[in-house]
CSV table of C-alpha atoms and ligand atoms in Angstrom, one decimal:
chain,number,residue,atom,x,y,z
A,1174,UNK,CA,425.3,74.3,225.3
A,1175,UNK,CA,426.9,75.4,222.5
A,1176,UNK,CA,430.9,75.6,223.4
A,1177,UNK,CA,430.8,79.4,222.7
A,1178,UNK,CA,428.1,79.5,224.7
A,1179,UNK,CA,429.8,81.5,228.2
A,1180,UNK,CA,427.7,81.0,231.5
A,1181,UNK,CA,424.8,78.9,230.0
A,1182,UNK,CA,423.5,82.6,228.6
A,1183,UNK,CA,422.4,82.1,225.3
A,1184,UNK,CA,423.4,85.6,223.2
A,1185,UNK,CA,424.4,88.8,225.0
A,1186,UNK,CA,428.1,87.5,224.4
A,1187,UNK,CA,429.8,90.4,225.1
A,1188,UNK,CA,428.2,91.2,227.9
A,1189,UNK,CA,429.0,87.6,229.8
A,1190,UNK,CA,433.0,88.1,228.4
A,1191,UNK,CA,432.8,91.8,229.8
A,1192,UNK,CA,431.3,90.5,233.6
A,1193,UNK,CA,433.7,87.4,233.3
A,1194,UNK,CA,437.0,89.8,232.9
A,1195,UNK,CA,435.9,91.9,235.5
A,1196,UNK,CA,435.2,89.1,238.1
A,1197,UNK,CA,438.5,87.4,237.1
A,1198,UNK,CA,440.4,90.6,237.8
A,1199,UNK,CA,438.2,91.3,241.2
A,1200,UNK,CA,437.4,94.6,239.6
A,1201,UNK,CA,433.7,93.8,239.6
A,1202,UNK,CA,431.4,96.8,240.3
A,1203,UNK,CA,429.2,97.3,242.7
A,1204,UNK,CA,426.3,98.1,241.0
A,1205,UNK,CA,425.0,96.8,237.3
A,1206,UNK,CA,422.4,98.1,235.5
A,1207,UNK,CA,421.0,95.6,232.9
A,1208,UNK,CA,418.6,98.0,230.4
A,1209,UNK,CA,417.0,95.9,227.0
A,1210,UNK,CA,413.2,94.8,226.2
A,1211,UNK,CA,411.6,92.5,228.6
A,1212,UNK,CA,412.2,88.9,228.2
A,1213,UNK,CA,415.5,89.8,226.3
A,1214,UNK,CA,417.3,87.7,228.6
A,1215,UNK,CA,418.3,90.2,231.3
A,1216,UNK,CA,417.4,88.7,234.1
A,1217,UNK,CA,419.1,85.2,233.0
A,1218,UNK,CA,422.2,87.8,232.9
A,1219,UNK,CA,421.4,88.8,236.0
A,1220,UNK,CA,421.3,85.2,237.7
A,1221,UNK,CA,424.1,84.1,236.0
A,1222,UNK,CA,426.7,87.3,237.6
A,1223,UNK,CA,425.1,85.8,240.7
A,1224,UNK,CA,426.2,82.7,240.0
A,1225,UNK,CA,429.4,83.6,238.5
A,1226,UNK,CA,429.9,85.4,242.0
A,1227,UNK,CA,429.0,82.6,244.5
A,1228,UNK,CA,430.1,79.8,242.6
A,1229,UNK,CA,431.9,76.9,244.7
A,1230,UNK,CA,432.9,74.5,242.0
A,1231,UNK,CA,435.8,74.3,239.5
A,1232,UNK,CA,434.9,76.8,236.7
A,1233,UNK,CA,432.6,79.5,238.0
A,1234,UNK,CA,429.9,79.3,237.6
A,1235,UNK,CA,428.8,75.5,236.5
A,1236,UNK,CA,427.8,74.5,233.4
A,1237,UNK,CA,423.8,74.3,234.0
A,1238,UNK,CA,423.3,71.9,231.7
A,1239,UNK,CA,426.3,69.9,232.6
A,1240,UNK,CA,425.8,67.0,235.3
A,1241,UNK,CA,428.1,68.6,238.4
A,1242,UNK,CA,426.4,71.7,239.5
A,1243,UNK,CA,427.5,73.0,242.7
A,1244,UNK,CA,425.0,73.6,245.5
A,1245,UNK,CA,425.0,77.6,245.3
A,1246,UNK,CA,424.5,77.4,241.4
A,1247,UNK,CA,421.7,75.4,241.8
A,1248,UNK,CA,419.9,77.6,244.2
A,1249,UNK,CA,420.7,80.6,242.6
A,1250,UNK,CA,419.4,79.8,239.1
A,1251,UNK,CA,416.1,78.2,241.1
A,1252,UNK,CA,416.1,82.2,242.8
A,1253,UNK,CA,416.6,80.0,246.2
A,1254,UNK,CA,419.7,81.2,247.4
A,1255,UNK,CA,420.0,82.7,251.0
A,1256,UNK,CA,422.3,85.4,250.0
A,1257,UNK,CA,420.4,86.2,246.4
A,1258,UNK,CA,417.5,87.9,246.6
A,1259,UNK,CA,415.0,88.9,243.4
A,1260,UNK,CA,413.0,92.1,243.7
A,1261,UNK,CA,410.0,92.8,241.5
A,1262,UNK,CA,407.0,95.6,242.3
A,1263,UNK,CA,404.6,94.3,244.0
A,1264,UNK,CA,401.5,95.0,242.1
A,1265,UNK,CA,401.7,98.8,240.6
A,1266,UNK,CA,404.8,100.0,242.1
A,1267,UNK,CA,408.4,98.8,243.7
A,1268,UNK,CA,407.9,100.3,246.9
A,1269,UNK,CA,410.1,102.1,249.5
A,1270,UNK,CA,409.4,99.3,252.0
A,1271,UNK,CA,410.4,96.6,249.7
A,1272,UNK,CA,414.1,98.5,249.4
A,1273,UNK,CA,413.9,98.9,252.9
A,1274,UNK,CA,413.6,95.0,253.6
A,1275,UNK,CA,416.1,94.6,251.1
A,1276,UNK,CA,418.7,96.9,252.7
A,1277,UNK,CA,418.1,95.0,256.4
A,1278,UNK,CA,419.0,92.1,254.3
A,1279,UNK,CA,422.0,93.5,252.4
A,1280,UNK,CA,423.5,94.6,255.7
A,1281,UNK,CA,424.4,91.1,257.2
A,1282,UNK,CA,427.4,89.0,256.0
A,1283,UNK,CA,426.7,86.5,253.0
A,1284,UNK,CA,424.9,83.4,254.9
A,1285,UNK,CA,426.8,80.7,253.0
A,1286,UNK,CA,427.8,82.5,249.4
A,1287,UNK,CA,430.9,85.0,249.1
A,1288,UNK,CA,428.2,87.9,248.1
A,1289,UNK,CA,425.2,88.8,249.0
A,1290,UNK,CA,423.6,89.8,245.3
A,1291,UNK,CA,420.4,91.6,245.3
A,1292,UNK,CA,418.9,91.9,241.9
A,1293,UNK,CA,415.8,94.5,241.3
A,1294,UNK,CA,413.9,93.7,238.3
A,1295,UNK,CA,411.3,96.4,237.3
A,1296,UNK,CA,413.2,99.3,238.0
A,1297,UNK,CA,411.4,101.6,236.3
A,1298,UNK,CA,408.0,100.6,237.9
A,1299,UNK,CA,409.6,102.2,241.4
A,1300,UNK,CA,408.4,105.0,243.1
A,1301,UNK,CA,410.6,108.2,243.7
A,1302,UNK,CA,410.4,107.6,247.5
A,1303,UNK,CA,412.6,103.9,246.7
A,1304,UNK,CA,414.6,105.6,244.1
A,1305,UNK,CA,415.9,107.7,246.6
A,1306,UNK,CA,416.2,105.2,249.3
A,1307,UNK,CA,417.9,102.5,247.4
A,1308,UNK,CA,420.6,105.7,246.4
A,1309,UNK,CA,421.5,105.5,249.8
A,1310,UNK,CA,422.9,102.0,249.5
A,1311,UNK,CA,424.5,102.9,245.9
A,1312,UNK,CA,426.3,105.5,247.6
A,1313,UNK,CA,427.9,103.7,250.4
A,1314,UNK,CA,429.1,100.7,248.5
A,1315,UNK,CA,430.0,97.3,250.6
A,1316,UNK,CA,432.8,95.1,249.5
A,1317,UNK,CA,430.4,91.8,249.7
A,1318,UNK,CA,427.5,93.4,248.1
A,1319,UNK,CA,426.1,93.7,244.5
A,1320,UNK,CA,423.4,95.0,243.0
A,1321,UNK,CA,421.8,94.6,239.6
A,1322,UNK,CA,419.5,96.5,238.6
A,1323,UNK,CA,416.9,95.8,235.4
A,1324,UNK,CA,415.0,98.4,233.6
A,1325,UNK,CA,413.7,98.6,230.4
A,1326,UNK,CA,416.2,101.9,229.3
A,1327,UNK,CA,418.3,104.2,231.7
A,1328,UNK,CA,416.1,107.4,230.9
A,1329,UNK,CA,413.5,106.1,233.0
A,1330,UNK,CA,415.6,106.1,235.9
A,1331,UNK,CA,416.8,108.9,238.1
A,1332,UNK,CA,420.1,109.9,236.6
A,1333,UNK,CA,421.7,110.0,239.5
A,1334,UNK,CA,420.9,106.1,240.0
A,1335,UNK,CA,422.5,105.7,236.8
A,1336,UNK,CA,425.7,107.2,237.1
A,1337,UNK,CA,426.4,105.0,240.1
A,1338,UNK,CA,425.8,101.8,237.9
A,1339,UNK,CA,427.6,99.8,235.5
A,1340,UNK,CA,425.3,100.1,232.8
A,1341,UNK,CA,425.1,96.9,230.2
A,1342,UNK,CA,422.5,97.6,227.4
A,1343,UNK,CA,421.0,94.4,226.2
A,1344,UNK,CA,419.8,94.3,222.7
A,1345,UNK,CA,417.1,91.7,221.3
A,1346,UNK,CA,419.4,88.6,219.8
A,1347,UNK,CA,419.2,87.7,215.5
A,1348,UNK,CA,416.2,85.9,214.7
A,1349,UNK,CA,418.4,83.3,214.0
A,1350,UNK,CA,420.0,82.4,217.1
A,1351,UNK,CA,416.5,82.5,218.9
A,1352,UNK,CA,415.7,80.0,216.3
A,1353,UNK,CA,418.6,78.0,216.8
A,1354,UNK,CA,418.6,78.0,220.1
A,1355,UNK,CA,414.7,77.1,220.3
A,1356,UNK,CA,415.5,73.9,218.5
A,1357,UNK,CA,418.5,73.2,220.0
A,1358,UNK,CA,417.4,73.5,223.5
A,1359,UNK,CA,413.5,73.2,224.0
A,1360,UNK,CA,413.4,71.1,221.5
A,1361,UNK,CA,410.9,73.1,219.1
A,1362,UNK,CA,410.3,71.8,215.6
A,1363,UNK,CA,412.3,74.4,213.2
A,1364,UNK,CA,409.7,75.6,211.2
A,1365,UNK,CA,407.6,76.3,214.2
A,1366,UNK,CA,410.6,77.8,215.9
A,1367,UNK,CA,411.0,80.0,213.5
A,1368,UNK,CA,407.8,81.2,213.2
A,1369,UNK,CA,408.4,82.3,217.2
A,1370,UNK,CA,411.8,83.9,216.6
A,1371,UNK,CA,410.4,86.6,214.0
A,1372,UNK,CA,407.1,86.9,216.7
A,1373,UNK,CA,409.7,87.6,219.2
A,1374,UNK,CA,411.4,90.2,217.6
A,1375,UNK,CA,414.3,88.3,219.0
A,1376,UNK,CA,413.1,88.0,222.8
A,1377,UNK,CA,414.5,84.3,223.6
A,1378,UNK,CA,412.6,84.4,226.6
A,1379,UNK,CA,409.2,85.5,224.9
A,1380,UNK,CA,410.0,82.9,222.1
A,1381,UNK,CA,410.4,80.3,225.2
A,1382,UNK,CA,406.9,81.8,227.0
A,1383,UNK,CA,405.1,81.6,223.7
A,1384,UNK,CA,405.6,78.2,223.1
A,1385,UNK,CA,405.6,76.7,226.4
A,1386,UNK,CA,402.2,78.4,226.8
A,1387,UNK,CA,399.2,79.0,224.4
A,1388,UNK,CA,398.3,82.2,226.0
A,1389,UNK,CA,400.7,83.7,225.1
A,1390,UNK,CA,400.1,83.6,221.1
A,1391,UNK,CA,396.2,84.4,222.0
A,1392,UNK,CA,397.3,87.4,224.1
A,1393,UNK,CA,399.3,88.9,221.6
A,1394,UNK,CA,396.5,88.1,218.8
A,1395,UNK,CA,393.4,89.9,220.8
A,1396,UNK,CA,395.8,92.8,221.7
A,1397,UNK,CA,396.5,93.3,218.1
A,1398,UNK,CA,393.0,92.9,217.1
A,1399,UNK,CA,392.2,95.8,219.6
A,1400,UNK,CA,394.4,97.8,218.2
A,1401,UNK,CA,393.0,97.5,214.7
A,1402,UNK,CA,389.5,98.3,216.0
A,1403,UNK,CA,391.0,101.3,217.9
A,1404,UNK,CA,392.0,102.8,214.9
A,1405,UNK,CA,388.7,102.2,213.5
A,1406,UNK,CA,386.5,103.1,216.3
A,1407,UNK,CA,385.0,106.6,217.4
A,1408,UNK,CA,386.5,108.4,220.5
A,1409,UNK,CA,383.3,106.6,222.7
A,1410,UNK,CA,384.6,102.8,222.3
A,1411,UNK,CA,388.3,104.5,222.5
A,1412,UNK,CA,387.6,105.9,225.9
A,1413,UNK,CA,385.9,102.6,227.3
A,1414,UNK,CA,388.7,100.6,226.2
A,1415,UNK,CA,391.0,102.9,227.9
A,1416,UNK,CA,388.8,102.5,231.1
A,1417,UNK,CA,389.0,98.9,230.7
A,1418,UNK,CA,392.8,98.2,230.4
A,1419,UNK,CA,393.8,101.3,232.9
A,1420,UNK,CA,392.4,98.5,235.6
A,1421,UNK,CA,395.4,96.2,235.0
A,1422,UNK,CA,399.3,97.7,235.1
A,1423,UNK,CA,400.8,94.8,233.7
A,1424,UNK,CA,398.4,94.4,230.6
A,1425,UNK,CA,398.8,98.1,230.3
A,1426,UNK,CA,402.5,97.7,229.6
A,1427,UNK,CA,402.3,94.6,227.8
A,1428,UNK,CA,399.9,96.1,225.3
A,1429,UNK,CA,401.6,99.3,225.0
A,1430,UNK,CA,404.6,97.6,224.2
A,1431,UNK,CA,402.8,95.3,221.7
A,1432,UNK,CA,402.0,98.4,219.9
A,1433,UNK,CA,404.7,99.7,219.7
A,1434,UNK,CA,406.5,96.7,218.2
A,1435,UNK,CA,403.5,97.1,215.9
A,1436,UNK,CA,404.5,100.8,214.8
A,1437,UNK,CA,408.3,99.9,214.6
A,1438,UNK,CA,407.1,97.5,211.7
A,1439,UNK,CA,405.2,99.9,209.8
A,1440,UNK,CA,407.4,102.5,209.9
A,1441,UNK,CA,410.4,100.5,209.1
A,1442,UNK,CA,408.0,99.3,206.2
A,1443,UNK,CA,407.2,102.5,205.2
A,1444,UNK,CA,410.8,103.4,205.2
A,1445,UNK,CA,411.7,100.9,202.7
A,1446,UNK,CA,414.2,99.0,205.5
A,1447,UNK,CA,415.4,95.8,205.1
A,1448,UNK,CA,415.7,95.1,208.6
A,1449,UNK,CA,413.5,91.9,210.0
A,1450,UNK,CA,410.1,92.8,211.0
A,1451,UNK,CA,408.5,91.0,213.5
A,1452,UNK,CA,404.7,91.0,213.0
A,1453,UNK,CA,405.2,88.9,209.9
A,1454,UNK,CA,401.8,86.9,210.2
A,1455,UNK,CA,399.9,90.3,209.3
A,1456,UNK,CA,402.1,91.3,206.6
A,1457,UNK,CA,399.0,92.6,204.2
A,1458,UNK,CA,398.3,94.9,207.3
A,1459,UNK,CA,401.3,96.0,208.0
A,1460,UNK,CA,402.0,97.1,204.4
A,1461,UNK,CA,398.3,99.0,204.3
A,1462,UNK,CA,399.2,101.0,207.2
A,1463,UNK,CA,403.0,101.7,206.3
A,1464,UNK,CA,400.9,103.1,202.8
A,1465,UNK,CA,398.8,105.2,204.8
A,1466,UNK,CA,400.7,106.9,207.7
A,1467,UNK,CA,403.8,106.8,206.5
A,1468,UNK,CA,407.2,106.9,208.7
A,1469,UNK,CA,406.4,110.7,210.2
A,1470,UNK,CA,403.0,109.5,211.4
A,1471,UNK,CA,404.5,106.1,212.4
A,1472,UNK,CA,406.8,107.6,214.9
A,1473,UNK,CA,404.6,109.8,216.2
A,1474,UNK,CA,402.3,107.4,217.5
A,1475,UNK,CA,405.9,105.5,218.2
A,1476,UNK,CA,407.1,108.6,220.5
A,1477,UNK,CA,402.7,108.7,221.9
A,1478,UNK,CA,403.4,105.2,222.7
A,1479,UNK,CA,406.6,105.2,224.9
A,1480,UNK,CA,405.8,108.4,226.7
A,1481,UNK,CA,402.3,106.5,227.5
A,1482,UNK,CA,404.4,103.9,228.9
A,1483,UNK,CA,407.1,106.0,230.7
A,1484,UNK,CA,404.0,107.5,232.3
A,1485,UNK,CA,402.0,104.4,233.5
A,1486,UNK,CA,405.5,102.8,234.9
A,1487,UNK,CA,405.6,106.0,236.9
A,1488,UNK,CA,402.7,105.7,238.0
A,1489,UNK,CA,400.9,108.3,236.4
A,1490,UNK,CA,397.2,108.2,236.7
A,1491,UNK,CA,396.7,105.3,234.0
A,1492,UNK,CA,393.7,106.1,233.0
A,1493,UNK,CA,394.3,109.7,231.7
A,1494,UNK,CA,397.4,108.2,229.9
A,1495,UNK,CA,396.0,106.1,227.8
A,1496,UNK,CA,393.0,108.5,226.8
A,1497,UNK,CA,395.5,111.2,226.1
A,1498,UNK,CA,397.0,108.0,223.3
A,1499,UNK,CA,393.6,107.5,222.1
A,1500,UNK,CA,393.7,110.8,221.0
A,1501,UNK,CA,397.0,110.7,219.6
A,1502,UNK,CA,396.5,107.7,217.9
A,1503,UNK,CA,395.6,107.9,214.3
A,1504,UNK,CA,392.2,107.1,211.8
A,1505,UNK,CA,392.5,104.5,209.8
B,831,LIG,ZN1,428.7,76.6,240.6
């Protein structure tokens, strides 16, 4: 790891210094909220705090990638610690049961750690009834008790979950330092890594995914290649593909967000911005489109898009969401 690299997180500088001051001056909060795209690194940020907070060896937490790490840092960063638990919705929803068990849990002393940490990724996919419970548990703080919660952005979330939270906004890193840090540490050949860092719009942990697995790259193609159809096809093949993906959350949320990376190009093409785009294999497309809709029409399927996804996290009737998109989106 890179010297100026703080808690083996790669990127998200700020927010490690911010967490290590606070721990340092036992003024650490009771309850973070970690909001960024998925795979930006928040739950690394997330394991890390936990680490930071349990850590038994000389300089909290250890050094992953140094040879002396202490027994609680290795648990924690395998997500086998007794006293660290990691929440995610099982299948469509994080369920009121699921925060129930966890607030059995919470309420016993730390088994062999100084806090028990309980970290709920997928916020936003939970239901009102464990929004409401979990409150419960951010209103009566315990002194050996942390949350972390990790959502994709606050408004998703009740407000009133919010405001009880340290909230740390987690932006996608330079293309750069995913770059970097894909040839320094996985070892990727730096043309090839690279080529991931732009795909990733600067998601480490997508760039990581991507070239760990082919799938991934495949995924991303045939979601894109739907897209492009879409836009072409009548309302009849729009409708059956709705059908189709309704049938699967996850790949709802994936491809939604897919898109909407894919809109963020065009219309920062068709704005003439020199920020990085990230769809940079399609370029010819990409430049047709940001011709043809323009940035109005770009972020209106932009705004379509993330109130389709807001809706299908909250577990809106899926189906019906993405039909009401297939009529928003536009003709090519
Ligand atoms: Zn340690």
């Amino acid at each position: 790891m890179d010297k100026d690299t703080l808690w083996s997180v790669i990127g998200h500088s700020w927010a490690v210094a911010q967490l290590q001051r606070a721990i340092r001056a036992k003024h650490q909060a009771h309850a973070y909220l970690f909001t960024g795209p998925a795979h930006v690194g928040r739950r690394t940020l997330a394991l890390a705090l936990a680490r930071a907070l349990n850590c038994t060896g000389e300089q909290p937490p250890c050094d992953l990638n140094a040879g002396d790490v202490c027994r609680a840092c290795r648990l924690i960063a395998a997500e086998k610690h007794p006293d660290v638990r990691v929440l995610a919705p099982e299948g469509a929803s994080l369920k009121i049961d699921q925060i129930r068990a966890l607030q059995h849990d919470l309420a016993l002393s730390p088994v062999e750690g100084l806090f028990r940490v309980a970290i709920i990724d997928g916020m936003e996919q939970a239901t009102v009834e464990a929004s409401n419970a979990l409150l419960k548990t951010l209103e009566e703080p315990s002194t050996c008790v942390v949350l972390i919660l990790i959502a994709s952005e606050p408004d998703i979330l009740l407000p009133t979950i919010v405001s009880r939270c340290q909230h740390l906004p987690l932006r996608a890193l330079a293309v750069e330092q995913v770059s970097q840090a894909l040839v320094e540490h996985w070892t990727v050949e730096p043309q090839r890594a690279d080529e991931l860092a732009h795909l990733s719009g600067g998601r480490l942990g997508w760039a990581v995914m991507a070239h760990q697995d082919e799938t991934v790259l495949q995924k991303r193609a045939s979601g894109l290649d739907d897209l492009l159809r879409l836009l072409d096809g009548k309302r009849v093949a729009r409708f059956a593909y709705a059908k189709r993906l309704a049938d699967d959350q996850a790949a709802v949320l994936e491809t939604l967000e897919l898109w909407e990376i894919w809109w963020r190009d065009v219309m920062l093409l068709a704005a003439g911005s020199t920020a990085p785009l990230v769809n940079i294999d399609r370029l010819a497309v990409l430049k047709q489109h940001a011709a043809r809709f323009g940035v109005d029409r770009a972020r209106e399927v932009l705004e379509a898009l993330s109130r389709t996804a807001r809706q299908v996290a909250h577990n809106a009737n899926a189906r019906l969401a993405l039909e009401v998109l297939m009529l928003d989106l536009p003709r090519a």
